[in-house]
Amino acid sequence: MNHLYLMERAITKGISDILKGDDSIPAVDKPIELTLNREVKVQAPPFVIPSESYQSLSEVKERLSESRKAFVHVVDHAKEIDLKTKVFSTPFV
């Protein structure tokens, strides 16, 4: 679950940064169906790899709840046209 928290936080920051910019880049179709293929492995970037230190389930759930609230806030306060015309790219798909 900590990996999910780290991913959601990174994605939220990326989307927020893109929305603040003026550039609109057309989205390119990517093979998102590969995300369902468990045989395709991708090395996670260091910023989304959980630390080895112990974290209780309640701590991780609280962090995940906070990252979800931040994500929803960014999306809820974005212009719909920006959500359709701005691209947050990821090299992993």
Tab-separated table of C-alpha atoms in Angstrom:
chain	number	residue	atom	x	y	z
A	1	MET	CA	0.000	0.000	0.000
A	2	ASN	CA	2.894	2.342	0.588
A	3	HIS	CA	3.863	1.983	-3.079
A	4	LEU	CA	0.338	3.088	-4.027
A	5	TYR	CA	0.686	6.136	-1.781
A	6	LEU	CA	4.028	7.063	-3.339
A	7	MET	CA	2.672	6.552	-6.863
A	8	GLU	CA	-0.468	8.580	-6.227
A	9	ARG	CA	1.561	11.405	-4.681
A	10	ALA	CA	3.958	11.482	-7.646
A	11	ILE	CA	1.110	11.386	-10.180
A	12	THR	CA	-0.766	14.150	-8.338
A	13	LYS	CA	2.320	16.373	-8.376
A	14	GLY	CA	2.922	15.638	-12.064
A	15	ILE	CA	-0.653	16.439	-13.031
A	16	SER	CA	-0.645	19.583	-10.901
A	17	ASP	CA	2.579	20.797	-12.539
A	18	ILE	CA	1.214	20.105	-16.034
A	19	LEU	CA	-2.040	21.929	-15.290
A	20	LYS	CA	-0.114	25.017	-14.151
A	21	GLY	CA	1.693	25.230	-17.486
A	22	ASP	CA	0.445	26.742	-20.718
A	23	ASP	CA	1.463	23.892	-23.024
A	24	SER	CA	-1.141	21.598	-24.507
A	25	ILE	CA	0.367	18.540	-26.127
A	26	PRO	CA	-1.836	15.987	-27.886
A	27	ALA	CA	-1.958	12.655	-26.129
A	28	VAL	CA	-0.420	9.697	-27.891
A	29	ASP	CA	-2.095	6.312	-27.595
A	30	LYS	CA	-0.077	3.959	-25.436
A	31	PRO	CA	-0.462	0.231	-24.899
A	32	ILE	CA	-2.170	0.526	-21.505
A	33	GLU	CA	-3.359	-3.041	-21.828
A	34	LEU	CA	0.197	-4.032	-20.878
A	35	THR	CA	-0.588	-2.901	-17.331
A	36	LEU	CA	-2.753	-6.020	-17.026
A	37	ASN	CA	-0.023	-8.337	-18.287
A	38	ARG	CA	1.804	-9.639	-15.195
A	39	GLU	CA	4.611	-10.989	-17.409
A	40	VAL	CA	5.700	-7.462	-18.397
A	41	LYS	CA	7.955	-6.120	-15.637
A	42	VAL	CA	9.036	-2.506	-15.303
A	43	GLN	CA	11.652	-1.231	-12.876
A	44	ALA	CA	10.030	1.277	-10.520
A	45	PRO	CA	11.785	4.640	-10.229
A	46	PRO	CA	13.419	5.248	-6.840
A	47	PHE	CA	10.837	7.807	-5.711
A	48	VAL	CA	8.050	5.203	-5.673
A	49	ILE	CA	9.952	2.387	-3.996
A	50	PRO	CA	8.832	2.040	-0.367
A	51	SER	CA	11.451	2.278	2.336
A	52	GLU	CA	12.408	-0.787	4.320
A	53	SER	CA	11.360	0.848	7.604
A	54	TYR	CA	8.305	-0.512	9.368
A	55	GLN	CA	5.043	1.351	8.896
A	56	SER	CA	1.843	0.292	10.555
A	57	LEU	CA	-1.198	-0.455	8.462
A	58	SER	CA	-3.008	2.525	9.981
A	59	GLU	CA	-0.108	4.864	9.059
A	60	VAL	CA	-0.065	3.669	5.470
A	61	LYS	CA	-3.862	3.906	5.205
A	62	GLU	CA	-3.740	7.473	6.541
A	63	ARG	CA	-1.054	8.456	4.018
A	64	LEU	CA	-3.022	6.838	1.213
A	65	SER	CA	-6.138	8.719	2.306
A	66	GLU	CA	-4.189	12.010	2.305
A	67	SER	CA	-2.729	11.369	-1.149
A	68	ARG	CA	-6.206	10.518	-2.479
A	69	LYS	CA	-7.623	13.768	-1.062
A	70	ALA	CA	-4.796	15.727	-2.724
A	71	PHE	CA	-5.424	13.974	-6.051
A	72	VAL	CA	-9.169	14.621	-5.924
A	73	HIS	CA	-8.503	18.270	-5.019
A	74	VAL	CA	-6.260	18.743	-8.076
A	75	VAL	CA	-8.785	17.116	-10.402
A	76	ASP	CA	-11.801	18.881	-8.895
A	77	HIS	CA	-10.148	22.300	-9.253
A	78	ALA	CA	-8.878	21.773	-12.798
A	79	LYS	CA	-10.609	23.155	-15.845
A	80	GLU	CA	-12.299	20.378	-17.790
A	81	ILE	CA	-10.678	21.543	-21.024
A	82	ASP	CA	-7.230	21.268	-19.402
A	83	LEU	CA	-7.960	17.719	-18.296
A	84	LYS	CA	-8.785	16.894	-21.911
A	85	THR	CA	-5.946	18.735	-23.643
A	86	LYS	CA	-2.947	18.521	-21.318
A	87	VAL	CA	-0.856	15.399	-21.060
A	88	PHE	CA	0.937	13.941	-18.073
A	89	SER	CA	3.373	11.593	-19.719
A	90	THR	CA	4.919	8.553	-18.152
A	91	PRO	CA	7.821	6.605	-19.616
A	92	PHE	CA	6.553	3.379	-18.060
A	93	VAL	CA	3.651	2.646	-20.399
